[in-house]
Short mmCIF file of C-alpha atoms in Angstrom, two decimals:
data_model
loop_
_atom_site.label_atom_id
_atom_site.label_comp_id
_atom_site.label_asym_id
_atom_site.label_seq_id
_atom_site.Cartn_x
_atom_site.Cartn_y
_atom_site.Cartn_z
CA UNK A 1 -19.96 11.70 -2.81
CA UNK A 2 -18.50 9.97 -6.10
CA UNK A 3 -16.95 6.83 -4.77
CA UNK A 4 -13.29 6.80 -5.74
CA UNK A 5 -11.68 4.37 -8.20
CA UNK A 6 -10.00 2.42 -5.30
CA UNK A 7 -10.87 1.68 -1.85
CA UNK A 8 -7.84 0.14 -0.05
CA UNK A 9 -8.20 -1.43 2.98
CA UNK A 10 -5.03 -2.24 5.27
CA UNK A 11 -5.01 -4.62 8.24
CA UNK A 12 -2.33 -3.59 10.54
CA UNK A 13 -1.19 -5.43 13.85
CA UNK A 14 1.99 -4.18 14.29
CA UNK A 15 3.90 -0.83 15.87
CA UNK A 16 3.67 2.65 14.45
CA UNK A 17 6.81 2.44 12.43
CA UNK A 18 5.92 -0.90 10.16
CA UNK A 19 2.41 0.68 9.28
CA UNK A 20 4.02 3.55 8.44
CA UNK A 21 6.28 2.67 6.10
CA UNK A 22 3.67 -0.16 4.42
CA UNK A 23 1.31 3.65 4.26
CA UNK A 24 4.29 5.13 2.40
CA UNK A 25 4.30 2.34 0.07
CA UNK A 26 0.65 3.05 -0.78
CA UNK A 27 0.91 6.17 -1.05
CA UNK A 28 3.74 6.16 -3.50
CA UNK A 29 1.64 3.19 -6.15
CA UNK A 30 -1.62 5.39 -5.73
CA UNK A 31 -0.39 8.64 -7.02
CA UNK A 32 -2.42 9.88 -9.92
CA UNK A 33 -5.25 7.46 -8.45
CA UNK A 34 -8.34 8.49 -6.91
CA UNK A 35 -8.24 6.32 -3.84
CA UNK A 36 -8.92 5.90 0.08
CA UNK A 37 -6.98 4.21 2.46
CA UNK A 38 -8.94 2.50 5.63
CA UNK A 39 -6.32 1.35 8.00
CA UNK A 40 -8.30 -1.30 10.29
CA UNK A 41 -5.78 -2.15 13.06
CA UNK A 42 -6.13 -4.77 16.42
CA UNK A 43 -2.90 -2.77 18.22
CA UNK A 44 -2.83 0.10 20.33
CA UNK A 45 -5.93 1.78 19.59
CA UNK A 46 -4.37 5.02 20.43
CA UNK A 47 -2.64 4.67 16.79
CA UNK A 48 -2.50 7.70 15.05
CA UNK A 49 -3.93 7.66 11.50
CA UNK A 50 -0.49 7.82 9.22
CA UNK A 51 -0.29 10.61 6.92
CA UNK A 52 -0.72 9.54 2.91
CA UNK A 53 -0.88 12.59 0.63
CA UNK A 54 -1.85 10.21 -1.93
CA UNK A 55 -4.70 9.01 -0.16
CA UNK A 56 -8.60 11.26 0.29
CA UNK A 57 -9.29 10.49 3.05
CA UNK A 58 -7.17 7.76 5.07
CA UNK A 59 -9.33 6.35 7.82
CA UNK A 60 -8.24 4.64 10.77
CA UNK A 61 -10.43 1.62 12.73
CA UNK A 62 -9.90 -0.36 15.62
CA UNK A 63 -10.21 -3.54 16.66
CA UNK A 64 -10.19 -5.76 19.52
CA UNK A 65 -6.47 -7.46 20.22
CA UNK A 66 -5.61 -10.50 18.13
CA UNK A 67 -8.80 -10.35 15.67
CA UNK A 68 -8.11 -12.31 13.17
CA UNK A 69 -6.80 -10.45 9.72
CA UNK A 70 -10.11 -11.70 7.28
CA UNK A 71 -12.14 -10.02 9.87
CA UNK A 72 -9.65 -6.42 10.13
CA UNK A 73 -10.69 -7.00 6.32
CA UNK A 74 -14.02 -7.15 6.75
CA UNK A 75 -14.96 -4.07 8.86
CA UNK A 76 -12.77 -2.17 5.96
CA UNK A 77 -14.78 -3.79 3.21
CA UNK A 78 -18.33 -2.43 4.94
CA UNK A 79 -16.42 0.57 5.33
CA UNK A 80 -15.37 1.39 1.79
CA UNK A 81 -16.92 3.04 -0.98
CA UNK A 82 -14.69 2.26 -3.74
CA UNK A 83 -15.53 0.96 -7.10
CA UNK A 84 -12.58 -1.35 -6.86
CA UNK A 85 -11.67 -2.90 -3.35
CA UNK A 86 -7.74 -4.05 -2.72
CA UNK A 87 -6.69 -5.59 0.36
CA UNK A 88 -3.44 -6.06 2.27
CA UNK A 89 -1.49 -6.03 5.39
CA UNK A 90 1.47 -3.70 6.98
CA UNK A 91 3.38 -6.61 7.03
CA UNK A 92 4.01 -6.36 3.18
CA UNK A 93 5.44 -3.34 0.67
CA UNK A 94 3.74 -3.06 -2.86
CA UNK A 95 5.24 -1.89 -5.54
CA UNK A 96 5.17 1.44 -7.38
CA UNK A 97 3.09 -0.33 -10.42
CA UNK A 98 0.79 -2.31 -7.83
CA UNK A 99 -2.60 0.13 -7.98
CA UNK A 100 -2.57 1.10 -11.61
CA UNK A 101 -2.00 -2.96 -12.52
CA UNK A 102 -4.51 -4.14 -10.11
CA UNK A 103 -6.97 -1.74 -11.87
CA UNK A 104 -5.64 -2.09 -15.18
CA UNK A 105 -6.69 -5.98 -14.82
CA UNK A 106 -10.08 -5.48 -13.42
CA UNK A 107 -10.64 -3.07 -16.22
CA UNK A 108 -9.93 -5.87 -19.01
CA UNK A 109 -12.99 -8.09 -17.67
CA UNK A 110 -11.21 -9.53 -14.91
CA UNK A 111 -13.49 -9.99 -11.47
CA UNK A 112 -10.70 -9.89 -9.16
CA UNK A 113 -6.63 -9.69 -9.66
CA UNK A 114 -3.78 -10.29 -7.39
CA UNK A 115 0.00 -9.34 -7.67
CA UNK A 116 2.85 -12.59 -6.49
CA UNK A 117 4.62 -12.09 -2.92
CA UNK A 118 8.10 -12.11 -3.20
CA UNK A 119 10.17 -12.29 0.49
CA UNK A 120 12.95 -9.73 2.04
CA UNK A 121 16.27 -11.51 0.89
CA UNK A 122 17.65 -11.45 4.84
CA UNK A 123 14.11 -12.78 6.32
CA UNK A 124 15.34 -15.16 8.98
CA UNK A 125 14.06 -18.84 8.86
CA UNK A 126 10.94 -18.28 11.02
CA UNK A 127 9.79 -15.83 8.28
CA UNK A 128 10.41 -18.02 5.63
CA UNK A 129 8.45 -20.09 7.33
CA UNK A 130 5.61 -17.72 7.71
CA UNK A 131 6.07 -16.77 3.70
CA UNK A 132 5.82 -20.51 2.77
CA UNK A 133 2.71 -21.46 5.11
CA UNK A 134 0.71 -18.36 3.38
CA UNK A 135 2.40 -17.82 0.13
CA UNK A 136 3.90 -21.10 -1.39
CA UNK A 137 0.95 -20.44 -4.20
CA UNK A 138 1.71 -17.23 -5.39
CA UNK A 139 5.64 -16.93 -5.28
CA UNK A 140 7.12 -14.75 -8.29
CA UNK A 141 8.72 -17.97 -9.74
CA UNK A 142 4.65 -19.72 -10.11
CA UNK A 143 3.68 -16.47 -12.11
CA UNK A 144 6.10 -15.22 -14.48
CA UNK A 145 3.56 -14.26 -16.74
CA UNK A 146 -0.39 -12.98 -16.05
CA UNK A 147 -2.82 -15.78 -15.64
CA UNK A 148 -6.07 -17.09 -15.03
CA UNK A 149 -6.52 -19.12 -11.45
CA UNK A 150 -8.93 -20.06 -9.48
CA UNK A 151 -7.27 -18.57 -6.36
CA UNK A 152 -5.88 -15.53 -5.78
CA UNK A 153 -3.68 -14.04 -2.52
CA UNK A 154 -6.17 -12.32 0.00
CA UNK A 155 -3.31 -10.45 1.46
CA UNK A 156 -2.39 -9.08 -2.00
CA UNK A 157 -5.58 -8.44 -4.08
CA UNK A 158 -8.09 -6.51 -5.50
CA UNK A 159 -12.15 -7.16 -6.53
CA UNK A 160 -14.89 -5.30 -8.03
CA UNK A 161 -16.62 -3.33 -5.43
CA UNK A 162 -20.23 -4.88 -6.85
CA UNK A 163 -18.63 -8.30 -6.67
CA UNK A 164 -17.89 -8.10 -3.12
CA UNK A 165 -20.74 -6.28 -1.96
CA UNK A 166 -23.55 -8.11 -3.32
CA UNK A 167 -22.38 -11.19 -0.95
CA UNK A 168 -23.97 -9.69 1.72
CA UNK A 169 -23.77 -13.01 4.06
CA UNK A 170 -20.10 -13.03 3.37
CA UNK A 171 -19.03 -9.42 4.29
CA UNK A 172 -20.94 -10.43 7.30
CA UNK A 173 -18.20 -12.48 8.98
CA UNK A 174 -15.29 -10.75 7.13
CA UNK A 175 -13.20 -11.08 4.09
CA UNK A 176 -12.64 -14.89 4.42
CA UNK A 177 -11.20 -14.80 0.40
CA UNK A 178 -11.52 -18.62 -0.11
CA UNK A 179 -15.39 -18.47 0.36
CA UNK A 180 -15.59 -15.63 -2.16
CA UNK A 181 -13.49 -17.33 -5.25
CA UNK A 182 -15.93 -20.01 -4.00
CA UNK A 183 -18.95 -17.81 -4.60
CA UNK A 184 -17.08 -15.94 -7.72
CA UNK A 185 -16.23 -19.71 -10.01
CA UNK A 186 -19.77 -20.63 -9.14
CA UNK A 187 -21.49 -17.58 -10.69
CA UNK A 188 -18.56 -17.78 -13.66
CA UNK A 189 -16.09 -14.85 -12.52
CA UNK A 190 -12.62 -14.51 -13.70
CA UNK A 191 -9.25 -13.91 -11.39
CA UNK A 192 -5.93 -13.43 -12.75
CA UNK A 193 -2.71 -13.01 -11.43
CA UNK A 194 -0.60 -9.89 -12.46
CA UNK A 195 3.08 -10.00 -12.03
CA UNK A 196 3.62 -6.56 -11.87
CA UNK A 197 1.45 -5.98 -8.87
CA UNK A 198 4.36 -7.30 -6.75
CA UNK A 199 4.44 -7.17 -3.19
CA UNK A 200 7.41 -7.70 -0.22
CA UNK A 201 6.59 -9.56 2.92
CA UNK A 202 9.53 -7.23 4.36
CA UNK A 203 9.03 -8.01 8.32
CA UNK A 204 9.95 -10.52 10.99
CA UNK A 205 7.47 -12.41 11.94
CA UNK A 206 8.07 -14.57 15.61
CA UNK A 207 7.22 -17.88 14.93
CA UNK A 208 4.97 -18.67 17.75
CA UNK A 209 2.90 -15.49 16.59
CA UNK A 210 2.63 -17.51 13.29
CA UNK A 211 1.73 -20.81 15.01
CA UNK A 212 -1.21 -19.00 17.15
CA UNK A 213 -2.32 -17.41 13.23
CA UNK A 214 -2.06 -20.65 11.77
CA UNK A 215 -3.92 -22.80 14.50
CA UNK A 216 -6.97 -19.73 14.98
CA UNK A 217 -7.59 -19.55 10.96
CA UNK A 218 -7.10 -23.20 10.24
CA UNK A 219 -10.34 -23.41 13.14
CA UNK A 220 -12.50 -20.86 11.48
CA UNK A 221 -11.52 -22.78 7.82
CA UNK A 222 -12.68 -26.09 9.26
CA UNK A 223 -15.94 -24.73 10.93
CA UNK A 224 -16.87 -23.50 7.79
CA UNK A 225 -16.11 -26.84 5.84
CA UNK A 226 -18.62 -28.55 7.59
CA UNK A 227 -20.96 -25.77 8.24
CA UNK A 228 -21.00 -24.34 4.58
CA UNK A 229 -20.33 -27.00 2.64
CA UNK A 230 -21.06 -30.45 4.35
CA UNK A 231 -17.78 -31.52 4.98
CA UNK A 232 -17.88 -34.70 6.89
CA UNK A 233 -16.45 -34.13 10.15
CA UNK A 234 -14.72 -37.68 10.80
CA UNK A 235 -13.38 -38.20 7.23
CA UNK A 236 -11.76 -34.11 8.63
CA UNK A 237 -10.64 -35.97 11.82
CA UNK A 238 -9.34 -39.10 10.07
CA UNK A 239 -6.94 -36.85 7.69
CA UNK A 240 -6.01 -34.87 10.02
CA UNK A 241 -2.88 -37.00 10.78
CA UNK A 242 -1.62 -36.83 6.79
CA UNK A 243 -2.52 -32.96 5.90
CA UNK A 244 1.10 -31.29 7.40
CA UNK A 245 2.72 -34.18 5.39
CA UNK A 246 0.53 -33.53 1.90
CA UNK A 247 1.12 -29.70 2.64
CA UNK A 248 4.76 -29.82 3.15
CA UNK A 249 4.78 -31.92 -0.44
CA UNK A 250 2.69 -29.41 -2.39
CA UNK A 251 5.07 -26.50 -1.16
CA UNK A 252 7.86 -28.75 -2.11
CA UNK A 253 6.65 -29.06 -5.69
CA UNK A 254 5.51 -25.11 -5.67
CA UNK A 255 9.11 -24.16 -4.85
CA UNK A 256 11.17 -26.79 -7.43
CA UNK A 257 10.90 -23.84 -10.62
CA UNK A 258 13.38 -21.76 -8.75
CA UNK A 259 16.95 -22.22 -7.21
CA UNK A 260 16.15 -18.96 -4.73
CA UNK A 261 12.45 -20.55 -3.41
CA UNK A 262 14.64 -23.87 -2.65
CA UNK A 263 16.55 -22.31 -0.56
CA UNK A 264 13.80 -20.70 1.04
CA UNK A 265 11.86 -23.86 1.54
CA UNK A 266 15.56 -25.85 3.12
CA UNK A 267 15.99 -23.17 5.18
CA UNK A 268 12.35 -22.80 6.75
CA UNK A 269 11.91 -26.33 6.73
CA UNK A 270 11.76 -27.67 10.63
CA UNK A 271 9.96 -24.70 11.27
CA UNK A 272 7.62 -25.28 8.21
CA UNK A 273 6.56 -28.76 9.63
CA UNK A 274 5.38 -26.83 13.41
CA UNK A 275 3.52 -24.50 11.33
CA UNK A 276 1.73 -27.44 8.73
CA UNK A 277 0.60 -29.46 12.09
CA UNK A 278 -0.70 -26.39 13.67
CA UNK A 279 -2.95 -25.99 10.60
CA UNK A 280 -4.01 -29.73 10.56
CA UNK A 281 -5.11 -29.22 14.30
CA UNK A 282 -6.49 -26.07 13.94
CA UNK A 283 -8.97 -27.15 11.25
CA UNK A 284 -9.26 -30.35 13.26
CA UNK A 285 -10.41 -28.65 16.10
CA UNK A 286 -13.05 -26.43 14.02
CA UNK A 287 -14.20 -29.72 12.44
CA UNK A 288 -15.49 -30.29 16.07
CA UNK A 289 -16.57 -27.85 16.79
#
């Protein structure tokens, strides 16, 4: 089989309606594309596979309840065949430029290339919340223009098939994306940001659904700091105590550039703070462990 241009793989957690209409998205940026979709879902696993006319074939996998989104990811990734590999969620809506400017960067020498998140203008203030926690670095008002950086937003990104693949110890335990830009600056990759590969986090999410996310990834993120990289464990413990504060600052100075983030980052604010201590003790806890 000649592996297709793009291989997209879609973690879904939510009901038959949001995937759907995150599918339709898809399908309407990868027209004219040769591309799969893999849906990879931890809900009902008597989901139906959504229709994409776009898409040859679209694939649907299931998961046990409340696995964690990096490892949805990384049952797509060993599923997929593409020569380019793009993540994302059904929380979020790309745009109708998002495939052909993902590829379009990774065809100018670029390793891996992600699009900014931009947020539904009535999201209440536990999604702002939930946008700031996991987006603050990659709002529309950080990237104006395309970029090189050294990160680039899991939820909203795409990577050389090769690249990914020849991590085999990675793929292993999922698509954790910090440990891959790890891998990728080491062996002297390039990511860039792409402003026209936009995407919409265009959901609700209930906060105490984004505490639970938080506190479970923050735990995996702190295992691996010791495990992989010889983190000490009580200089971990001993910040723990300071990181919601030096988080809360850094989104602070991410949001300044732009009168709508501000008003984003007042409004999610107290809710901001439950989520930035649920990380510190999250990775805390992993430390520990």
């Amino acid at each position: 089989m000649t592996p297709p241009d793009l291989s997209v793989v879609l973690a879904a957690g939510g009901p038959l309606p949001r995937l759907k209409a995150s599918v339709a998205a898809l399908d309407r940026s990868c027209r004219g594309v040769a591309a799969e979709l893999i849906v990879v879902s931890d809900a009902d696993p008597s989901l139906p596979a959504p229709a994409a006319g776009g898409f040859s074939p679209v694939r649907m996998e299931h998961c046990p309840p409340r696995t964690l989104t990096p490892v949805l990811w990384g049952a797509g990734l060993r599923l997929s065949h593409g020569r380019v590999i793009a993540f994302t969620t059904d929380q979020l809506l790309v745009g109708p430029s998002w495939a052909r400017s993902l590829l379009d960067t990774i065809g100018s020498g670029a390793l891996g290339a992600g699009g900014p998140i931009e947020l539904a203008p009535d999201a209440d203030g536990a999604t702002c919340a939930a946008y700031l926690a996991r987006f603050s670095a990659f709002i529309p008002s950080v990237w104006p223009t395309a970029g090189g950086s050294r990160d680039i937003p899991g939820d909203n990104a795409a990577y050389r098939g090769d690249a990914l693949r020849q991590h085999a110890d990675l793929v292993e335990a999922g698509f954790w994306e910090v440990e891959f830009h790890r891998r990728f600056e080491r062996d002297g990759g390039v990511l860039r940001m792409e402003p026209a590969a936009v995407a919409t986090l265009a959901v609700p999410i209930p906060l105490g659904d984004m505490v639970r996310q938080r506190y479970h990834h923050a735990r995996e993120f702190g295992a691996e700091r010791v495990r992989r990289h010889g983190a000490s464990r009580l200089k971990l413990l001993a910040a723990a105590p300071l990181v919601p504060l030096v988080m809360l600052a850094r989104i602070g100075r991410r949001t300044r550039g732009s009168a709508a983030a501000r008003r984003i980052f007042w409004k999610a604010l107290p809710r901001l703070g439950l989520l930035a201590a649920a990380w510190a003790a999250g990775e805390a806890a992993g430390a520990l462990r």
